CSV table of C-alpha atoms in Angstrom, one decimal:
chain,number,residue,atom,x,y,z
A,148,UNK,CA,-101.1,38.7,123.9
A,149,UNK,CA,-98.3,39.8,125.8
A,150,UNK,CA,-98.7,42.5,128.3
A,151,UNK,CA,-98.6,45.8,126.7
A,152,UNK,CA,-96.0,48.4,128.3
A,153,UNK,CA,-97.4,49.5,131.7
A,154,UNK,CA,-95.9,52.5,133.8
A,155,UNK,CA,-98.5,51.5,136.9
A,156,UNK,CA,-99.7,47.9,137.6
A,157,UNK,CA,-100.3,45.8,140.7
A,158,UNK,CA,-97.7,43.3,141.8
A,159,UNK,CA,-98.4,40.0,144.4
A,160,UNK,CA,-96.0,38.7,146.3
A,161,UNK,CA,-96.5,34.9,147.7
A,162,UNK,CA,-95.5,34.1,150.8
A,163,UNK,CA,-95.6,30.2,150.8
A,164,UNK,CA,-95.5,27.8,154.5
A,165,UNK,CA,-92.3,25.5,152.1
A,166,UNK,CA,-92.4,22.0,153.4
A,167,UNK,CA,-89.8,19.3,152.6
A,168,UNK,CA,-90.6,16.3,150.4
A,169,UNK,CA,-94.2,17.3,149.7
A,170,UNK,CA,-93.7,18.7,146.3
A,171,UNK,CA,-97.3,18.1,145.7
A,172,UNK,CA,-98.6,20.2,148.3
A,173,UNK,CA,-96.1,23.3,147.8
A,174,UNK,CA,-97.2,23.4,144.4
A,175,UNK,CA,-100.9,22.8,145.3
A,176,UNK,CA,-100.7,25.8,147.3
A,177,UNK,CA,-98.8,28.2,145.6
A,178,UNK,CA,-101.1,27.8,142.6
A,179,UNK,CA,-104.2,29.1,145.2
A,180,UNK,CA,-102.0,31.7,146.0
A,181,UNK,CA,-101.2,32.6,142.5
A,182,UNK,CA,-104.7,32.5,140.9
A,183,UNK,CA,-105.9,34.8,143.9
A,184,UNK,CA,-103.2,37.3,142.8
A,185,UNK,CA,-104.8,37.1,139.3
A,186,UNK,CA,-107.8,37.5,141.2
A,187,UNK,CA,-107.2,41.0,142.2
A,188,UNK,CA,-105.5,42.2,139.4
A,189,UNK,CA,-102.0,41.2,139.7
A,190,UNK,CA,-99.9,41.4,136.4
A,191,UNK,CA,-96.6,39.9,138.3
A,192,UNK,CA,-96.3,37.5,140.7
A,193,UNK,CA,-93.3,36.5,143.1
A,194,UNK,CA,-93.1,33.3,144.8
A,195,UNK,CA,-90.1,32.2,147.3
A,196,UNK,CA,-86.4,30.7,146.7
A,197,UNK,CA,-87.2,27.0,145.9
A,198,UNK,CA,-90.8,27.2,146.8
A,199,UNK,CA,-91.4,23.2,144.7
A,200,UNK,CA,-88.9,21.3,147.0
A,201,UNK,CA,-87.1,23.5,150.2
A,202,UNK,CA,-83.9,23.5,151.0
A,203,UNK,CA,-83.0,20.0,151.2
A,204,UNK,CA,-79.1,19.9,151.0
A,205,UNK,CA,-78.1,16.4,151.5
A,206,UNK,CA,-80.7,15.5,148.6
A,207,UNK,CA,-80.0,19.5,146.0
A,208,UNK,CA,-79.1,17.4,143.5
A,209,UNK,CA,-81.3,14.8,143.1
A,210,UNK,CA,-84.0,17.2,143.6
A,211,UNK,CA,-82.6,19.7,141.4
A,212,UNK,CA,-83.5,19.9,137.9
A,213,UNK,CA,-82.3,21.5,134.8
A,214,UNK,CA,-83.7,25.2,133.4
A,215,UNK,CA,-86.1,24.6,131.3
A,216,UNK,CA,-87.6,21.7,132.9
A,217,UNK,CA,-90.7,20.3,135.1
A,218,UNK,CA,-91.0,23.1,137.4
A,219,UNK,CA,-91.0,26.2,134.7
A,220,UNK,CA,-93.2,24.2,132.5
A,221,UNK,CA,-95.8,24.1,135.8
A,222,UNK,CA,-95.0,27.8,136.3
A,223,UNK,CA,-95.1,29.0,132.6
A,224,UNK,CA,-98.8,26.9,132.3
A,225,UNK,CA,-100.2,28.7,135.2
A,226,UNK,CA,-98.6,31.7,133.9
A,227,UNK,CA,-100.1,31.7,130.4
A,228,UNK,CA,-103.9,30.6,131.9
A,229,UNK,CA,-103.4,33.6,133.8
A,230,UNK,CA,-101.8,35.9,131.6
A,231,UNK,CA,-99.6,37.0,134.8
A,232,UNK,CA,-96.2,37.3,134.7
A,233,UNK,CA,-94.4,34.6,137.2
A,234,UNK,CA,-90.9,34.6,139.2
A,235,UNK,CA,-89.7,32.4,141.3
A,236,UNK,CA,-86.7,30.5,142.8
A,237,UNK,CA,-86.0,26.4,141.9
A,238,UNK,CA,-83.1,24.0,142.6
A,239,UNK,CA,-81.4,23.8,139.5
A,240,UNK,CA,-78.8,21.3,138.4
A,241,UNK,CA,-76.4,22.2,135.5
A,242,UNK,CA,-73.5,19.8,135.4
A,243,UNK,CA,-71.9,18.4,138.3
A,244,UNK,CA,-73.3,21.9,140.2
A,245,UNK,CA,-76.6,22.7,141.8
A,246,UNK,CA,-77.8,26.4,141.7
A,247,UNK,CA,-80.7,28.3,144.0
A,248,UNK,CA,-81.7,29.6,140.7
A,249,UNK,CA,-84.6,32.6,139.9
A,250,UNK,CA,-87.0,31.9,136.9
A,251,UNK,CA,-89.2,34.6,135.3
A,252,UNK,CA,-91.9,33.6,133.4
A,253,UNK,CA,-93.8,36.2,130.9
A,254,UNK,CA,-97.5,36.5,130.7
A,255,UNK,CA,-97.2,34.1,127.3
A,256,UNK,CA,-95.5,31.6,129.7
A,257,UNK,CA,-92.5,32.0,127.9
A,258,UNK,CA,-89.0,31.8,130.0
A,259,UNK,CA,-88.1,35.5,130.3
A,260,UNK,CA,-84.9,35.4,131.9
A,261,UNK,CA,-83.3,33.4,134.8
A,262,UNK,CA,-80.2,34.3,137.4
A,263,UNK,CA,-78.6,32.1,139.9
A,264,UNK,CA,-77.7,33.3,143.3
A,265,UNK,CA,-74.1,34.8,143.6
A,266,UNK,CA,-74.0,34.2,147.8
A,267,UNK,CA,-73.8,30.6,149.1
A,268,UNK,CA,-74.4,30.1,153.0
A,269,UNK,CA,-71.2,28.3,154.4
A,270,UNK,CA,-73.4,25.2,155.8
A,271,UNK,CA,-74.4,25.2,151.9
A,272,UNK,CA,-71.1,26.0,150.0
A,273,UNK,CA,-70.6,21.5,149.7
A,274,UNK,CA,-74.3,21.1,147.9
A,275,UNK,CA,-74.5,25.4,146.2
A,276,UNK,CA,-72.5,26.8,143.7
A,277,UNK,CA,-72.6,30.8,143.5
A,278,UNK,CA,-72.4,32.3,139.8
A,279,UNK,CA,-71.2,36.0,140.2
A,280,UNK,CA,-73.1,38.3,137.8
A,281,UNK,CA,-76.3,40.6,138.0
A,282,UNK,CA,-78.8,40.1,136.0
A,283,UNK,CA,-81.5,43.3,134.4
A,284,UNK,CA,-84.4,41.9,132.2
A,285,UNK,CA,-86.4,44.4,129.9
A,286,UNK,CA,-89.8,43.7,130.1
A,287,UNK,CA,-93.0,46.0,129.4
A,288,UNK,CA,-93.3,45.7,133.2
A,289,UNK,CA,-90.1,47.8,133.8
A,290,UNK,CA,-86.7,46.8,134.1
A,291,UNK,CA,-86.4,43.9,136.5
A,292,UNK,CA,-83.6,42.7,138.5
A,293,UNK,CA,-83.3,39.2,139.8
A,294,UNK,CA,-82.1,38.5,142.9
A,295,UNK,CA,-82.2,35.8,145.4
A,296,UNK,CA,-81.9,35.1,149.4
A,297,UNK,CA,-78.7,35.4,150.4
A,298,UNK,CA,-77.7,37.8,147.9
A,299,UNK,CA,-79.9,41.1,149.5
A,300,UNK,CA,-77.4,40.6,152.5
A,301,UNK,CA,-74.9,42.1,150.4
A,302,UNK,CA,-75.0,45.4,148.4
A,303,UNK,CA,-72.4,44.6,146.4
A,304,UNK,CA,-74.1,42.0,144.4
A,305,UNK,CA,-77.1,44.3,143.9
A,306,UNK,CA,-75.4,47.3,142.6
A,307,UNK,CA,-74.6,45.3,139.4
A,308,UNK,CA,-78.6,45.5,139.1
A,309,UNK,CA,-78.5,49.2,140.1
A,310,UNK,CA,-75.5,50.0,137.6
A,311,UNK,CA,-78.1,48.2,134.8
A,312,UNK,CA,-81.2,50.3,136.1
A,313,UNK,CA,-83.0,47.8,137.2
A,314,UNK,CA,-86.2,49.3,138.5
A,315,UNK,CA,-88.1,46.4,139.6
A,316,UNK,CA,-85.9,43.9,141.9
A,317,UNK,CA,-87.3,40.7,142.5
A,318,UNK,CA,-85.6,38.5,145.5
A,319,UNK,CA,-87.1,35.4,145.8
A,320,UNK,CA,-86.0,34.3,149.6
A,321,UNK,CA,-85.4,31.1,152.0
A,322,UNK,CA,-84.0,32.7,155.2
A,323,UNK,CA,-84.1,31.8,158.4
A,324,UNK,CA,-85.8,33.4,161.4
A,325,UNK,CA,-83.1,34.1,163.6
A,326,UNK,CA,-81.7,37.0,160.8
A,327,UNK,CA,-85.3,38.6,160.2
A,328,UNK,CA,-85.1,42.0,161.7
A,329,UNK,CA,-81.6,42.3,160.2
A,330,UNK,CA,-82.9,41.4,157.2
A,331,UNK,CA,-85.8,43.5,156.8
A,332,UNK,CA,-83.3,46.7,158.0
A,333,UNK,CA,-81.2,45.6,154.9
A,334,UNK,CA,-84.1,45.4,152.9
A,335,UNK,CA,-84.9,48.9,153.0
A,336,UNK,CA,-81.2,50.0,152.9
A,337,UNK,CA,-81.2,47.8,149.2
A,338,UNK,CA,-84.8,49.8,148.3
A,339,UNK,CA,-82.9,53.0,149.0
A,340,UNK,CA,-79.7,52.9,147.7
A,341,UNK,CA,-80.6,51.5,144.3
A,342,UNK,CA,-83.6,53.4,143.9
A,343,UNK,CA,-86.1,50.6,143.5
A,344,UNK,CA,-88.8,48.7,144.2
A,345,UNK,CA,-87.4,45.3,145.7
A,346,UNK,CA,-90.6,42.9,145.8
A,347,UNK,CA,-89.1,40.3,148.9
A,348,UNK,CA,-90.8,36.8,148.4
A,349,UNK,CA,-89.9,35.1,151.6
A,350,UNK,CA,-90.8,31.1,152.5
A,351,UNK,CA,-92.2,30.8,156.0
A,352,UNK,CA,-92.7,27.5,157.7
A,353,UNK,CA,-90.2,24.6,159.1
A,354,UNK,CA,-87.8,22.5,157.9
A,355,UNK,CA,-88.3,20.1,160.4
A,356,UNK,CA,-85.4,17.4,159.4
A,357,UNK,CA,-83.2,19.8,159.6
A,358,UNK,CA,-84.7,21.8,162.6
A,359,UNK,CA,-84.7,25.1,161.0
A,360,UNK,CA,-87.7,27.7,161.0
A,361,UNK,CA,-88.0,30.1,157.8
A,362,UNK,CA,-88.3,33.7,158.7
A,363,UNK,CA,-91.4,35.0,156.6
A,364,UNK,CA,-91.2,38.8,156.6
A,365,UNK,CA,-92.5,39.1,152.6
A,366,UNK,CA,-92.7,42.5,151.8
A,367,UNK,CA,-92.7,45.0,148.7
A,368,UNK,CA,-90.5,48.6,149.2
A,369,UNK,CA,-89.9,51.2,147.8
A,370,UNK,CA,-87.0,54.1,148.5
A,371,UNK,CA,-88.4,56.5,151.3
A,372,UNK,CA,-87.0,59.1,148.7
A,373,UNK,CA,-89.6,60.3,146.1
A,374,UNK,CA,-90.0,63.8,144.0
A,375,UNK,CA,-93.0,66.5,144.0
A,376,UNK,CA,-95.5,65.9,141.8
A,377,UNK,CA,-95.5,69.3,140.2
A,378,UNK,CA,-91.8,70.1,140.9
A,379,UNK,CA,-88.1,68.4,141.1
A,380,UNK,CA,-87.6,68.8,145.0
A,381,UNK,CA,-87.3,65.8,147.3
A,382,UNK,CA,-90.0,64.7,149.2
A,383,UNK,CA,-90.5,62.0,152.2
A,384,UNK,CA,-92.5,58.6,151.2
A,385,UNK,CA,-93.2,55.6,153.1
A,386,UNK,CA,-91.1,53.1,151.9
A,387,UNK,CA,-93.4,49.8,153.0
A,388,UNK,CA,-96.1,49.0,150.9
A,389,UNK,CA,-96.9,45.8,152.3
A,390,UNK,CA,-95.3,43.2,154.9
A,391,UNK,CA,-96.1,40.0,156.3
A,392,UNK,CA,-95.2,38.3,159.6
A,393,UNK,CA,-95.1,34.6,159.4
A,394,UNK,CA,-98.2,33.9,157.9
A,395,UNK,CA,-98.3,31.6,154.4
A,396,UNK,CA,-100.6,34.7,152.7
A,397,UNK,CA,-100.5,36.9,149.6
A,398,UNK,CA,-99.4,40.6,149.4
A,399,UNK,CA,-100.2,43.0,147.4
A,400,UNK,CA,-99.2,46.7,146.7
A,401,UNK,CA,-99.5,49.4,143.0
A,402,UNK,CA,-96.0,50.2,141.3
A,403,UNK,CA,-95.8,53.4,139.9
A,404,UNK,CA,-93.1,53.4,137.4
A,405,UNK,CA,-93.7,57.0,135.9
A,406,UNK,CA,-92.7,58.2,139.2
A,407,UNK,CA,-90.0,56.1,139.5
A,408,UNK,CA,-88.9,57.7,137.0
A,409,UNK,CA,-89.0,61.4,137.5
A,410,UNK,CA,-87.2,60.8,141.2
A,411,UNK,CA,-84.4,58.8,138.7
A,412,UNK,CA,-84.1,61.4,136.8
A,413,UNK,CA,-83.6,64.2,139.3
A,414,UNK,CA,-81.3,62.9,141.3
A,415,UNK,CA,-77.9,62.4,140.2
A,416,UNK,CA,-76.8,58.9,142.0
A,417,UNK,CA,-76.7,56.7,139.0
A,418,UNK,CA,-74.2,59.1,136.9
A,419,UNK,CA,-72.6,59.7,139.9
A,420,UNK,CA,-72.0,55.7,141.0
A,421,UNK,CA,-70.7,55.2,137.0
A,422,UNK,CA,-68.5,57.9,136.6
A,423,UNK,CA,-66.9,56.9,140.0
A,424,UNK,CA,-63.9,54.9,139.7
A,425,UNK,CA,-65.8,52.5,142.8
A,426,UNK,CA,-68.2,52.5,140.7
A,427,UNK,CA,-66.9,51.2,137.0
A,428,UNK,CA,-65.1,48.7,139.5
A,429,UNK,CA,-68.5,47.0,140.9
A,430,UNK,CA,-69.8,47.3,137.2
A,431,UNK,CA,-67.2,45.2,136.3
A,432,UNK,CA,-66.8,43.0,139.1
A,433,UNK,CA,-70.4,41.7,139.1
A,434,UNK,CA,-71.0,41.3,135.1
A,435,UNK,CA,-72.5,38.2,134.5
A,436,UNK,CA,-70.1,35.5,134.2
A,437,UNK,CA,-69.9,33.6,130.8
A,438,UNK,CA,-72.6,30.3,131.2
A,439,UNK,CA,-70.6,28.1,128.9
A,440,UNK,CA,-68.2,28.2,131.5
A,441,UNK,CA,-68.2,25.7,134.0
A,442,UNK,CA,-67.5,26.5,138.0
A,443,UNK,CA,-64.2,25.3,139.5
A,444,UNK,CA,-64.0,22.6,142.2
A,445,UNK,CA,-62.9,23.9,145.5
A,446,UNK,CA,-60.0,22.8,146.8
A,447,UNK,CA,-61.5,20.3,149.5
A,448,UNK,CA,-63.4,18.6,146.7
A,449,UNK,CA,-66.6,20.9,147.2
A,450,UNK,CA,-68.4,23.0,144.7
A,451,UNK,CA,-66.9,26.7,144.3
A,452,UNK,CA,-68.9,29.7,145.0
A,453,UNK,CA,-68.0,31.8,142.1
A,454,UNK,CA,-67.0,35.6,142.7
């Protein structure tokens, strides 16, 4: 049965050691990782940006594979055993283009939603395409926003998710190391300014034919802005529920939706952002672009990255 609406509930977030070519293994391991999440009581479950296969850009599209295929039918099978709900991020190949693209499974095993990342790396833009547009998913588990890597570098792609109310932003992640401690500060700039949780599924481990290191650093936040339990002031709150160093390990942390809610509904920054002219712009700019339209080459032959 599907899960029924929940205003508190436990979250996991997977922090998988992603090795090239060993499909097997990745998988192997993240399933250990998910069913221990089941384990202690986990109702949704984040692995990292292409957590199957890694990174591999000279080979994206013959390792990339269309949405619905092998890869969500794997996730939506451990999913419905489990009765958890599942995100994470694949290689996915639509056309001629290849997306870092974020799955979310429901607790049926039933394709939720899906979003691809907006943001492509310059050393990626000849194998990535970027597809601009946020993407919100109702769910009895909250609103959830999908997001991926790259992307939480740049607040302008998550205020689409912010201008939808997404409560509940899931970034699936394949960083590198050098950028961790920048990434982490952004991390809880992104948890604060859209007033969300932001559950940050990061791959650790090395790509070692490339001779790049993944930066770990999983964590689930919060904003450090929360409201009195018996009154509307503002209060103080730690905004880090759980982090991870480099570790391949499983965290875990309670969402409290209800009073996500009553600090959303005190403060004013949502009807503030939309009534703003800034902020129709952003609205606008980062609505999901139509899927039945295909990406435009580049002009030196390479995939576009969408804006």
């Amino acid at each position: 049965m599907p899960t029924a609406d929940r205003r508190r509930y436990r979250v996991g977030v997977v922090q998988l050691s992603v090795a090239t070519n060993r499909r097997a293994e990745n998988l192997a391991r993240a399933e250990k990782l998910v069913r221990a999440a089941a384990d202690e009581g986990c109702e949704l479950v984040v692995l990292p940006e292409v957590f199957a296969t890694a990174l591999n850009l000279p080979k994206s599209h013959e390792i990339a594979e269309p949405v619905p295929g092998p890869t969500t039918e794997w996730l939506a099978g451990l999913a419905r055993e489990l009765g958890v709900w599942l995100a994470a991020g694949i290689l996915e190949r639509a056309g001629e283009h290849v997306h870092s693209t974020a799955v979310l499974l429901d607790d049926t095993g039933r394709l939720a939603g899906s979003a691809r990342r907006t943001m492509v790396y310059d050393l990626e833009a000849h194998f990535l395409t970027g597809v601009t547009g946020a993407r919100v998913i109702p769910t009895p588990l909250g609103r959830i926003g999908l997001a991926l890597g790259y992307d939480v570098q740049f607040p302008e792609v998550l205020r689409g998710l912010f201008a939808d109310e997404a409560e509940v932003i899931l970034a699936p992640s394949v960083l590198l190391r050098p950028f961790a401690e920048p990434v982490r500060q952004m991390l809880l700039a992104r948890a604060a300014e859209n007033c969300a949780y932001v559950l940050f599924a990061s791959a650790t481990g090395e790509n070692t034919l490339a001779g790049l290191t993944y930066m770990g650093r999983s964590a689930i936040l919060r904003s450090p802005l929360a409201i009195g339990a018996y009154s509307r002031d503002f209060r103080k709150q730690q905004p880090v529920l759980a982090e991870a160093d480099r570790e391949e390990v499983l965290l875990t942390a309670d969402l409290d939706l209800h009073e996500l809610r009553r600090m959303r509904a005190a403060a004013p920054f949502l009807a503030d952002f939309r009534r703003s002219s800034l902020g129709r712009a952003v609205t606008t700019a980062t609505r999901p672009d139509d899927p039945t339209t295909a990406p435009t080459p580049s002009q030196d032959g390479g995939p576009a990255d969408e804006r």
